[in-house]
Coordinates of N, CA and C in Angstrom, one line a residue:
M1 N 27.6 -99.1 48.4 CA 26.9 -98.0 47.8 C 25.4 -98.3 47.8
V2 N 24.6 -97.3 48.3 CA 23.2 -97.5 48.2 C 22.6 -97.2 46.9
Q3 N 21.5 -97.7 46.5 CA 20.8 -97.4 45.3 C 20.3 -95.9 45.4
E4 N 20.1 -95.3 44.2 CA 19.5 -94.0 44.2 C 18.2 -94.0 44.8
V5 N 17.9 -92.9 45.6 CA 16.6 -92.8 46.3 C 15.8 -91.8 45.5
N6 N 14.7 -92.3 44.9 CA 13.9 -91.5 44.0 C 12.8 -90.7 44.7
H7 N 12.3 -91.2 45.9 CA 11.2 -90.6 46.6 C 11.7 -90.2 48.0
F8 N 12.5 -89.2 48.0 CA 13.3 -88.8 49.2 C 12.3 -88.0 50.1
K9 N 12.3 -88.3 51.4 CA 11.3 -87.7 52.3 C 12.0 -86.7 53.2
H10 N 13.3 -86.6 53.1 CA 14.0 -85.7 54.1 C 13.8 -84.3 53.8
K11 N 14.0 -83.5 54.8 CA 14.4 -82.1 54.6 C 15.9 -82.0 55.0
V12 N 16.7 -81.4 54.2 CA 18.1 -81.3 54.4 C 18.5 -79.9 54.7
H13 N 19.1 -79.7 55.9 CA 19.4 -78.3 56.4 C 20.9 -78.3 56.7
V14 N 21.5 -77.1 56.6 CA 22.9 -76.9 57.1 C 22.8 -75.8 58.1
L15 N 23.5 -76.0 59.3 CA 23.7 -74.9 60.2 C 25.2 -74.5 60.1
F16 N 25.4 -73.2 60.0 CA 26.8 -72.8 59.6 C 27.7 -72.6 60.8
K17 N 27.1 -72.7 62.0 CA 28.0 -72.6 63.3 C 27.3 -73.3 64.4
R18 N 28.1 -73.8 65.3 CA 27.5 -74.6 66.4 C 26.5 -73.9 67.3
E19 N 26.7 -72.6 67.4 CA 25.8 -71.8 68.2 C 24.4 -71.8 67.7
D20 N 24.2 -72.1 66.4 CA 22.8 -72.2 65.9 C 22.1 -73.4 66.4
L21 N 22.8 -74.4 67.0 CA 22.1 -75.5 67.6 C 21.2 -75.1 68.8
N22 N 21.5 -73.9 69.4 CA 20.8 -73.4 70.5 C 19.3 -73.1 70.1
H23 N 19.1 -72.8 68.8 CA 17.8 -72.4 68.3 C 17.1 -73.5 67.5
E24 N 17.7 -74.7 67.4 CA 17.2 -75.7 66.6 C 16.6 -76.8 67.4
R25 N 15.4 -77.3 67.0 CA 14.8 -78.4 67.6 C 15.4 -79.7 67.0
L26 N 16.0 -80.5 67.9 CA 16.8 -81.6 67.4 C 16.1 -82.9 67.4
E27 N 15.0 -83.0 68.2 CA 14.3 -84.3 68.3 C 13.8 -84.7 66.9
G28 N 14.0 -86.0 66.7 CA 13.5 -86.6 65.4 C 14.5 -86.4 64.2
K29 N 15.6 -85.8 64.5 CA 16.6 -85.5 63.4 C 17.8 -86.3 63.5
V30 N 18.5 -86.4 62.4 CA 19.9 -87.0 62.4 C 20.8 -85.9 62.2
A31 N 21.8 -85.7 63.1 CA 22.8 -84.7 63.0 C 24.1 -85.3 62.5
I32 N 24.7 -84.6 61.6 CA 26.1 -84.9 61.1 C 26.9 -83.7 61.4
V33 N 27.8 -83.9 62.3 CA 28.6 -82.7 62.9 C 30.0 -82.7 62.2
L34 N 30.3 -81.5 61.7 CA 31.6 -81.3 61.0 C 32.5 -80.2 61.7
D35 N 33.7 -80.6 61.8 CA 34.8 -79.6 62.1 C 36.0 -80.0 61.3
V36 N 36.0 -79.6 60.0 CA 36.9 -80.1 59.0 C 38.4 -79.9 59.4
L37 N 38.7 -78.7 60.0 CA 40.0 -78.3 60.4 C 40.0 -78.1 61.9
F38 N 40.2 -79.1 62.8 CA 40.4 -80.5 62.4 C 39.6 -81.5 63.2
A39 N 38.8 -81.1 64.1 CA 38.3 -82.0 65.2 C 37.7 -83.3 64.6
T40 N 36.7 -83.1 63.7 CA 36.0 -84.4 63.2 C 36.9 -85.2 62.3
T41 N 37.7 -84.5 61.5 CA 38.7 -85.2 60.7 C 39.6 -86.0 61.5
T42 N 40.1 -85.5 62.6 CA 41.0 -86.2 63.5 C 40.3 -87.4 64.2
I43 N 39.1 -87.2 64.6 CA 38.4 -88.3 65.2 C 38.2 -89.5 64.3
I44 N 37.8 -89.2 63.0 CA 37.7 -90.2 62.0 C 39.0 -90.9 61.7
H45 N 40.1 -90.1 61.6 CA 41.4 -90.7 61.2 C 41.9 -91.5 62.4
A46 N 41.7 -91.1 63.6 CA 42.1 -91.8 64.8 C 41.4 -93.2 64.9
L47 N 40.1 -93.2 64.7 CA 39.4 -94.5 64.7 C 39.9 -95.4 63.5
H48 N 40.1 -94.8 62.4 CA 40.6 -95.5 61.2 C 41.9 -96.1 61.5
S49 N 42.7 -95.4 62.3 CA 44.1 -95.9 62.6 C 44.2 -96.8 63.9
G50 N 43.0 -97.2 64.4 CA 43.0 -98.2 65.4 C 42.6 -97.8 66.8
A51 N 42.3 -96.5 67.0 CA 41.7 -96.2 68.3 C 40.4 -96.9 68.6
K52 N 40.2 -97.3 69.8 CA 39.0 -98.0 70.2 C 37.8 -97.1 70.2
E53 N 38.0 -95.9 70.7 CA 36.9 -95.0 70.9 C 37.4 -93.6 71.1
V54 N 36.6 -92.6 71.0 CA 37.0 -91.2 71.2 C 35.9 -90.6 72.2
V55 N 36.4 -89.9 73.2 CA 35.5 -89.2 74.1 C 35.7 -87.7 73.9
P56 N 34.7 -87.1 73.2 CA 34.8 -85.6 73.0 C 34.4 -84.9 74.2
V57 N 35.1 -83.9 74.7 CA 34.8 -83.2 75.9 C 34.8 -81.7 75.6
L58 N 34.4 -80.9 76.6 CA 34.2 -79.5 76.4 C 35.4 -78.6 76.7
S59 N 36.3 -79.2 77.5 CA 37.4 -78.3 77.9 C 38.6 -79.1 78.4
E60 N 39.7 -78.5 78.6 CA 40.9 -79.1 79.1 C 40.7 -79.8 80.5
D61 N 40.0 -79.1 81.4 CA 39.7 -79.6 82.7 C 38.8 -80.9 82.6
S62 N 37.8 -80.8 81.7 CA 37.0 -82.0 81.5 C 37.8 -83.2 81.0
A63 N 38.7 -82.9 80.1 CA 39.5 -83.9 79.5 C 40.4 -84.6 80.6
R64 N 41.0 -83.8 81.4 CA 41.8 -84.4 82.5 C 41.0 -85.2 83.5
G65 N 39.8 -84.7 83.7 CA 38.9 -85.4 84.7 C 38.5 -86.7 84.1
V66 N 38.1 -86.7 82.8 CA 37.6 -88.0 82.2 C 38.8 -89.0 82.1
A67 N 39.9 -88.5 81.7 CA 41.1 -89.4 81.6 C 41.4 -90.1 82.9
K68 N 41.1 -89.5 84.0 CA 41.4 -90.2 85.3 C 40.5 -91.4 85.5
T69 N 39.4 -91.5 84.8 CA 38.4 -92.6 84.9 C 38.8 -93.8 84.1
Y70 N 39.9 -93.6 83.3 CA 40.4 -94.7 82.4 C 41.8 -95.1 82.9
D71 N 42.2 -96.3 82.5 CA 43.5 -96.8 82.7 C 44.5 -95.9 81.9
A72 N 45.5 -95.3 82.6 CA 46.4 -94.4 81.9 C 47.1 -95.1 80.7
R73 N 47.3 -96.4 80.9 CA 48.1 -97.1 79.8 C 47.3 -97.3 78.6
S74 N 46.0 -97.1 78.6 CA 45.1 -97.3 77.5 C 44.4 -96.1 77.1
T75 N 44.9 -94.9 77.5 CA 44.3 -93.6 77.2 C 45.3 -92.6 76.6
V76 N 44.8 -91.9 75.6 CA 45.6 -90.8 75.0 C 44.8 -89.5 75.1
L77 N 45.5 -88.5 75.6 CA 44.9 -87.1 75.7 C 45.4 -86.3 74.6
A78 N 44.5 -85.7 73.8 CA 44.8 -84.8 72.8 C 43.9 -83.6 72.8
G79 N 44.4 -82.4 72.3 CA 43.5 -81.3 72.2 C 44.1 -80.0 72.0
E80 N 43.3 -79.0 71.8 CA 43.8 -77.6 71.5 C 42.8 -76.6 72.0
L81 N 43.2 -75.4 72.2 CA 42.4 -74.3 72.5 C 42.8 -73.1 71.7
Y82 N 41.9 -72.6 70.8 CA 42.2 -71.5 69.9 C 43.5 -71.8 69.0
G83 N 43.6 -73.1 68.7 CA 44.6 -73.5 67.7 C 45.9 -73.9 68.4
D84 N 46.1 -73.7 69.7 CA 47.3 -74.1 70.3 C 47.1 -75.4 71.1
T85 N 48.1 -76.3 70.9 CA 48.0 -77.6 71.6 C 48.0 -77.4 73.1
L86 N 47.1 -78.1 73.8 CA 47.0 -78.0 75.2 C 48.3 -78.5 75.9
P87 N 48.7 -77.9 77.0 CA 49.9 -78.4 77.7 C 49.8 -79.8 78.2
G88 N 50.8 -80.6 77.8 CA 50.9 -82.0 78.2 C 50.0 -82.9 77.3
F89 N 49.3 -82.4 76.3 CA 48.4 -83.1 75.5 C 49.1 -83.5 74.1
C90 N 48.7 -84.5 73.5 CA 49.2 -84.8 72.1 C 48.6 -83.8 71.1
H91 N 49.3 -83.7 70.0 CA 48.9 -82.8 68.9 C 47.5 -83.2 68.4
P92 N 46.6 -82.2 68.2 CA 45.2 -82.5 67.9 C 45.0 -82.7 66.4
A93 N 45.9 -82.5 65.5 CA 45.7 -82.6 64.1 C 45.8 -84.0 63.6
P94 N 45.1 -84.4 62.6 CA 45.0 -85.9 62.3 C 46.3 -86.6 61.9
V95 N 47.1 -86.0 61.1 CA 48.3 -86.7 60.6 C 49.3 -86.8 61.8
R96 N 49.4 -85.8 62.5 CA 50.4 -85.8 63.6 C 49.9 -86.7 64.8
L97 N 48.6 -86.6 65.1 CA 48.1 -87.4 66.2 C 48.3 -88.9 66.0
V98 N 48.1 -89.4 64.8 CA 48.2 -90.9 64.6 C 49.6 -91.4 64.6
Q99 N 50.6 -90.5 64.8 CA 52.0 -90.9 65.0 C 52.1 -91.5 66.4
E100 N 51.2 -91.1 67.3 CA 51.1 -91.8 68.6 C 50.6 -93.2 68.5
N101 N 50.8 -94.0 69.4 CA 50.2 -95.4 69.4 C 48.8 -95.3 69.9
L102 N 47.8 -95.4 69.0 CA 46.4 -95.3 69.3 C 45.7 -96.7 69.3
K103 N 46.5 -97.7 69.0 CA 45.8 -99.0 68.8 C 45.1 -99.4 70.0
D104 N 43.8 -99.7 69.9 CA 42.9 -100.2 71.0 C 42.8 -99.2 72.2
K105 N 43.2 -98.0 72.0 CA 43.2 -97.0 73.1 C 42.0 -96.1 73.0
T106 N 41.6 -95.5 74.2 CA 40.6 -94.5 74.2 C 41.3 -93.1 74.1
L107 N 40.8 -92.3 73.1 CA 41.3 -91.0 72.9 C 40.3 -90.0 73.6
V108 N 40.8 -89.3 74.5 CA 40.1 -88.2 75.2 C 40.5 -86.9 74.5
Y109 N 39.5 -86.2 73.9 CA 39.8 -85.2 72.9 C 39.0 -83.9 73.2
S110 N 39.8 -82.8 73.3 CA 39.2 -81.5 73.6 C 39.6 -80.5 72.6
T111 N 38.6 -79.8 71.9 CA 38.9 -78.8 71.0 C 38.0 -77.6 71.2
T112 N 38.4 -76.5 70.6 CA 37.7 -75.2 70.8 C 36.2 -75.3 70.3
N113 N 36.0 -76.0 69.1 CA 34.7 -75.9 68.5 C 34.1 -77.3 68.2
G114 N 34.9 -78.2 67.6 CA 34.3 -79.5 67.1 C 33.8 -80.4 68.2
T115 N 34.6 -80.6 69.3 CA 34.1 -81.5 70.3 C 32.9 -80.9 71.1
V116 N 32.9 -79.5 71.2 CA 31.8 -78.8 71.8 C 30.5 -79.0 71.0
A117 N 30.7 -78.9 69.7 CA 29.5 -79.1 68.8 C 28.9 -80.5 68.9
L118 N 29.8 -81.5 69.0 CA 29.3 -82.8 69.2 C 28.5 -83.0 70.4
R119 N 29.0 -82.4 71.5 CA 28.2 -82.4 72.8 C 26.9 -81.7 72.7
Q120 N 26.9 -80.6 72.0 CA 25.7 -79.8 71.8 C 24.6 -80.5 71.0
A121 N 25.1 -81.3 70.1 CA 24.1 -82.0 69.2 C 23.5 -83.3 69.8
L122 N 23.8 -83.6 71.0 CA 23.4 -84.9 71.6 C 21.8 -85.0 71.7
G123 N 21.1 -83.9 71.6 CA 19.7 -84.0 71.6 C 19.0 -84.6 70.4
A124 N 19.8 -84.7 69.3 CA 19.3 -85.3 68.1 C 19.1 -86.8 68.3
D125 N 18.2 -87.4 67.4 CA 18.0 -88.9 67.5 C 19.3 -89.7 67.3
K126 N 20.1 -89.2 66.3 CA 21.4 -89.9 66.0 C 22.4 -88.8 65.7
V127 N 23.6 -89.0 66.2 CA 24.7 -88.0 65.9 C 25.8 -88.7 65.3
F128 N 26.3 -88.3 64.1 CA 27.4 -88.9 63.4 C 28.5 -87.9 63.3
V129 N 29.7 -88.4 63.2 CA 30.9 -87.5 63.1 C 31.3 -87.5 61.6
G130 N 31.2 -86.4 61.0 CA 31.4 -86.3 59.5 C 32.6 -85.4 59.2
A131 N 33.2 -85.6 58.1 CA 34.2 -84.7 57.5 C 34.3 -85.1 56.0
M132 N 35.2 -84.4 55.3 CA 35.3 -84.7 53.9 C 35.8 -86.1 53.6
I133 N 36.7 -86.6 54.6 CA 37.3 -87.8 54.3 C 36.4 -89.0 54.5
N134 N 35.2 -88.9 55.1 CA 34.3 -90.0 55.2 C 32.9 -89.7 54.8
A135 N 32.7 -88.7 54.0 CA 31.4 -88.2 53.6 C 30.5 -89.3 53.0
E136 N 31.1 -90.0 52.0 CA 30.3 -91.0 51.3 C 29.8 -92.1 52.2
S137 N 30.6 -92.5 53.1 CA 30.1 -93.6 54.1 C 29.0 -93.1 54.9
I138 N 29.1 -91.9 55.4 CA 28.0 -91.3 56.3 C 26.8 -91.1 55.5
V139 N 26.9 -90.5 54.3 CA 25.7 -90.3 53.5 C 25.0 -91.6 53.1
D140 N 25.7 -92.6 52.7 CA 25.1 -93.9 52.3 C 24.4 -94.5 53.5
H141 N 25.0 -94.5 54.7 CA 24.4 -95.1 55.9 C 23.2 -94.3 56.3
V142 N 23.2 -93.0 56.3 CA 22.1 -92.2 56.8 C 20.9 -92.4 55.8
L143 N 21.2 -92.4 54.5 CA 20.1 -92.5 53.5 C 19.4 -93.9 53.5
S144 N 20.2 -94.9 53.8 CA 19.7 -96.2 53.7 C 19.0 -96.7 55.1
T145 N 19.4 -96.0 56.1 CA 18.9 -96.4 57.5 C 17.9 -95.5 58.1
Y146 N 17.9 -94.2 57.7 CA 17.0 -93.2 58.4 C 16.2 -92.4 57.4
A147 N 15.5 -93.1 56.5 CA 14.8 -92.5 55.4 C 13.7 -91.6 55.8
D148 N 13.3 -91.7 57.1 CA 12.1 -90.9 57.5 C 12.6 -89.7 58.4
K149 N 13.9 -89.5 58.5 CA 14.5 -88.4 59.3 C 14.9 -87.2 58.6
T150 N 14.8 -86.1 59.2 CA 15.4 -84.9 58.7 C 16.9 -84.9 58.9
I151 N 17.7 -84.5 58.0 CA 19.2 -84.5 58.1 C 19.6 -83.1 58.4
L152 N 20.4 -82.9 59.5 CA 20.9 -81.6 59.9 C 22.4 -81.7 59.8
I153 N 23.0 -81.0 58.9 CA 24.4 -81.0 58.8 C 24.9 -79.8 59.6
V154 N 25.7 -80.0 60.6 CA 26.1 -79.0 61.6 C 27.5 -78.7 61.4
C155 N 27.8 -77.4 61.0 CA 29.2 -76.9 60.9 C 29.5 -76.4 62.3
S156 N 30.7 -76.7 62.7 CA 31.1 -76.2 64.0 C 31.4 -74.7 64.0
G157 N 31.9 -74.2 62.9 CA 32.2 -72.8 62.8 C 33.5 -72.4 63.6
S158 N 33.8 -71.1 63.7 CA 34.9 -70.6 64.4 C 34.6 -69.3 65.1
M159 N 34.8 -69.3 66.4 CA 34.7 -68.1 67.2 C 33.3 -67.4 67.0
G160 N 32.3 -68.3 67.0 CA 30.9 -67.8 66.9 C 30.4 -67.4 65.5
S161 N 31.3 -67.7 64.5 CA 30.9 -67.3 63.1 C 31.1 -68.5 62.2
P162 N 30.4 -68.4 61.0 CA 30.7 -69.5 60.0 C 32.1 -69.5 59.6
N163 N 32.6 -70.6 59.1 CA 33.9 -70.7 58.5 C 33.9 -71.4 57.1
L164 N 34.9 -71.1 56.3 CA 34.9 -71.6 55.0 C 35.0 -73.1 54.9
E165 N 35.9 -73.6 55.7 CA 36.2 -75.1 55.6 C 35.0 -75.9 55.9
D166 N 34.2 -75.6 57.0 CA 33.1 -76.4 57.3 C 31.9 -76.2 56.3
T167 N 31.8 -74.9 55.8 CA 30.8 -74.7 54.8 C 31.1 -75.5 53.5
C168 N 32.3 -75.6 53.2 CA 32.7 -76.4 52.0 C 32.4 -77.9 52.3
G169 N 32.8 -78.4 53.5 CA 32.5 -79.7 53.9 C 31.0 -80.1 53.8
A170 N 30.2 -79.1 54.4 CA 28.8 -79.3 54.3 C 28.2 -79.4 52.9
G171 N 28.8 -78.6 52.1 CA 28.4 -78.6 50.7 C 28.7 -79.9 50.0
Y172 N 29.8 -80.5 50.4 CA 30.2 -81.9 49.8 C 29.1 -82.9 50.2
F173 N 28.7 -82.8 51.5 CA 27.6 -83.7 51.9 C 26.3 -83.5 51.1
V174 N 26.0 -82.2 50.9 CA 24.8 -81.9 50.2 C 24.9 -82.4 48.7
D175 N 26.1 -82.2 48.2 CA 26.3 -82.7 46.8 C 26.1 -84.2 46.7
L176 N 26.6 -85.0 47.6 CA 26.5 -86.4 47.6 C 25.0 -86.8 47.8
I177 N 24.3 -86.2 48.7 CA 22.9 -86.5 49.0 C 22.1 -86.3 47.7
K178 N 22.3 -85.1 47.1 CA 21.6 -84.9 45.8 C 21.9 -85.9 44.8
A179 N 23.1 -86.3 44.6 CA 23.5 -87.3 43.6 C 22.8 -88.6 43.9
R180 N 22.5 -89.0 45.1 CA 21.9 -90.3 45.4 C 20.4 -90.2 45.4
M181 N 19.8 -89.0 45.5 CA 18.4 -88.8 45.5 C 17.7 -88.9 44.2
G182 N 18.4 -88.5 43.1 CA 17.7 -88.4 41.9 C 16.9 -87.1 41.9
N183 N 15.7 -87.1 41.5 CA 14.9 -85.9 41.4 C 14.2 -85.7 42.8
A184 N 14.6 -84.7 43.5 CA 14.0 -84.4 44.8 C 12.9 -83.4 44.6
D185 N 12.0 -83.5 45.6 CA 10.9 -82.5 45.6 C 11.4 -81.1 45.9
K186 N 10.8 -80.1 45.4 CA 11.2 -78.7 45.7 C 11.0 -78.5 47.2
G187 N 12.0 -77.8 47.7 CA 11.9 -77.5 49.2 C 12.6 -78.6 50.0
T188 N 13.1 -79.6 49.4 CA 13.8 -80.7 50.2 C 15.1 -80.1 50.8
F189 N 15.8 -79.2 50.1 CA 17.0 -78.6 50.6 C 16.8 -77.2 51.0
S190 N 17.3 -76.8 52.1 CA 17.1 -75.4 52.6 C 18.1 -74.5 51.8
D191 N 17.8 -73.2 51.8 CA 18.7 -72.3 51.2 C 20.2 -72.4 51.7
A192 N 20.3 -72.7 53.0 CA 21.6 -72.9 53.6 C 22.3 -74.1 52.9
A193 N 21.6 -75.2 52.7 CA 22.2 -76.3 52.0 C 22.6 -76.0 50.6
E194 N 21.8 -75.3 49.9 CA 22.1 -74.9 48.5 C 23.3 -74.0 48.5
T195 N 23.4 -73.1 49.5 CA 24.6 -72.2 49.6 C 25.9 -73.0 49.8
A196 N 25.8 -73.9 50.7 CA 27.0 -74.7 51.0 C 27.5 -75.5 49.8
Q197 N 26.5 -76.0 49.0 CA 26.9 -76.8 47.8 C 27.6 -75.9 46.8
L198 N 27.1 -74.7 46.7 CA 27.7 -73.7 45.8 C 29.2 -73.5 46.2
V199 N 29.4 -73.3 47.4 CA 30.8 -73.1 47.9 C 31.6 -74.3 47.6
F200 N 31.2 -75.5 47.8 CA 31.9 -76.7 47.6 C 32.3 -76.8 46.1
N201 N 31.4 -76.5 45.2 CA 31.6 -76.7 43.8 C 32.3 -75.5 43.2
S202 N 32.7 -74.5 43.9 CA 33.3 -73.3 43.4 C 34.8 -73.6 42.9
E203 N 35.5 -74.5 43.6 CA 36.9 -74.8 43.2 C 37.3 -76.0 44.0
P204 N 38.5 -76.6 43.7 CA 38.9 -77.8 44.4 C 38.9 -77.6 45.9
S205 N 38.6 -78.6 46.6 CA 38.4 -78.5 48.1 C 39.7 -78.1 48.8
A206 N 40.8 -78.6 48.3 CA 42.1 -78.2 49.0 C 42.3 -76.7 48.9
E207 N 42.0 -76.1 47.7 CA 42.2 -74.7 47.6 C 41.3 -73.9 48.5
I208 N 40.1 -74.4 48.7 CA 39.1 -73.7 49.6 C 39.6 -73.7 51.0
L209 N 40.0 -74.9 51.4 CA 40.5 -75.1 52.8 C 41.8 -74.3 53.1
L210 N 42.7 -74.3 52.1 CA 43.9 -73.5 52.3 C 43.6 -72.0 52.4
R211 N 42.6 -71.5 51.7 CA 42.2 -70.1 51.7 C 41.5 -69.7 53.0
S212 N 41.0 -70.6 53.8 CA 40.3 -70.3 55.0 C 41.2 -69.7 56.0
R213 N 40.6 -69.0 57.0 CA 41.4 -68.4 58.1 C 42.2 -69.5 58.8
V214 N 41.6 -70.6 59.2 CA 42.4 -71.6 59.8 C 43.4 -72.2 58.9
G215 N 43.0 -72.4 57.6 CA 44.0 -72.9 56.6 C 45.2 -72.0 56.5
Q216 N 45.0 -70.7 56.5 CA 46.1 -69.8 56.5 C 47.0 -69.8 57.7
M217 N 46.3 -70.0 58.9 CA 47.0 -70.2 60.1 C 47.9 -71.4 60.1
M218 N 47.4 -72.5 59.5 CA 48.2 -73.7 59.4 C 49.3 -73.6 58.4
I219 N 49.1 -72.9 57.4 CA 50.3 -72.6 56.4 C 51.4 -71.9 57.2
G220 N 51.0 -70.9 58.0 CA 52.0 -70.2 58.8 C 52.8 -71.0 59.8
R221 N 52.2 -72.2 60.1 CA 52.8 -73.1 61.1 C 53.5 -74.3 60.4
G222 N 53.5 -74.2 59.1 CA 54.1 -75.3 58.3 C 53.3 -76.6 58.3
M223 N 52.0 -76.5 58.4 CA 51.1 -77.6 58.5 C 50.1 -77.7 57.3
Q224 N 50.6 -77.3 56.1 CA 49.8 -77.5 54.9 C 49.4 -78.9 54.7
D225 N 50.3 -79.9 55.1 CA 50.0 -81.3 54.9 C 48.7 -81.7 55.6
E226 N 48.5 -81.1 56.8 CA 47.2 -81.4 57.6 C 46.0 -80.9 56.8
V227 N 46.1 -79.7 56.3 CA 45.0 -79.1 55.6 C 44.7 -79.9 54.3
R228 N 45.7 -80.2 53.6 CA 45.5 -81.0 52.3 C 44.9 -82.4 52.6
F229 N 45.4 -83.0 53.7 CA 44.8 -84.3 54.1 C 43.3 -84.2 54.4
S230 N 43.0 -83.1 55.1 CA 41.6 -82.9 55.5 C 40.7 -82.6 54.3
A231 N 41.3 -82.2 53.2 CA 40.5 -81.9 52.0 C 40.3 -83.1 51.1
N232 N 40.8 -84.3 51.5 CA 40.6 -85.5 50.7 C 39.2 -85.9 50.7
L233 N 38.6 -86.4 49.6 CA 37.2 -86.7 49.5 C 37.0 -88.2 49.7
S234 N 36.3 -88.6 50.7 CA 35.8 -90.0 51.0 C 36.9 -91.0 50.8
T235 N 38.0 -90.8 51.5 CA 39.1 -91.8 51.5 C 38.9 -92.8 52.6
H236 N 38.1 -92.5 53.6 CA 37.9 -93.4 54.8 C 36.5 -94.0 54.8
R237 N 36.4 -95.3 54.8 CA 35.2 -96.0 54.9 C 34.9 -96.2 56.4
M238 N 34.4 -95.1 57.0 CA 34.3 -95.0 58.5 C 33.0 -94.3 58.8
I239 N 32.2 -94.9 59.8 CA 30.9 -94.3 60.2 C 31.0 -94.2 61.7
P240 N 31.6 -93.1 62.2 CA 31.6 -92.9 63.7 C 30.3 -92.3 64.2
Q241 N 29.8 -92.9 65.2 CA 28.5 -92.4 65.8 C 28.7 -92.1 67.3
V242 N 28.1 -91.0 67.8 CA 28.2 -90.8 69.2 C 27.1 -91.6 69.9
I243 N 27.6 -92.5 70.7 CA 26.7 -93.4 71.5 C 26.9 -93.1 72.9
G244 N 25.8 -92.6 73.6 CA 26.0 -92.0 74.9 C 26.8 -90.7 74.8
E245 N 28.0 -90.7 75.3 CA 28.9 -89.6 75.2 C 30.2 -90.0 74.6
V246 N 30.2 -91.1 73.9 CA 31.5 -91.7 73.3 C 31.3 -91.9 71.9
V247 N 32.3 -91.7 71.1 CA 32.3 -91.9 69.6 C 32.9 -93.3 69.3
R248 N 32.1 -94.1 68.7 CA 32.6 -95.4 68.3 C 32.2 -95.7 66.8
P249 N 33.0 -96.4 66.1 CA 32.7 -96.8 64.7 C 31.6 -97.8 64.6
L250 N 30.7 -97.7 63.7 CA 29.7 -98.7 63.5 C 30.4 -99.9 62.7

């Protein structure tokens, strides 16, 4: 745990959907990318469960092409498109995916929003994979290592629009950053960051996630356990960073 930062130099912003990255100058910033249900939660949990690395890709075709460059015995393909598991791929949700043998393997992973957002954020100085389950580890690392950088919390969103689960997750990050800062200068946090924090603090995170559109979809598929798992707060001491085009734990 880092000590409280009293003279915080960051500007802290939240983007509510990945499409907003197209209008954001990324140079000089640290990006924390979130897709709470489920891409970034899955990546974190897969690494926590022994995966060697994760390769986030843009599409099913890209995933199949990338997988061919690895030894098939040490590679796992997982992914979804619009919530449906891709044919021949492993289930993309965190609890179900780790039932596969991921130990020391490369996970090639394709999702509708989260893996795309990670690729879109590569112009930032540093890109980290964040979710509710590892927020404290990411915040502590970023505040202690990149004190001169602007923090950009990137929500992947859904179908070109903001979503409730990522907004809630971003609000948790903002809440943690504020707690570690002490008294911040006015203007340190954007209105978007303040809004996300209000959402997070409105009620328990599991209730917010279950109320979301994707949460309701998962309830309909009998996957409440995946949603509740994704709502856990800082259970994983894991700092995944995108290095090149591959996610590895620090």
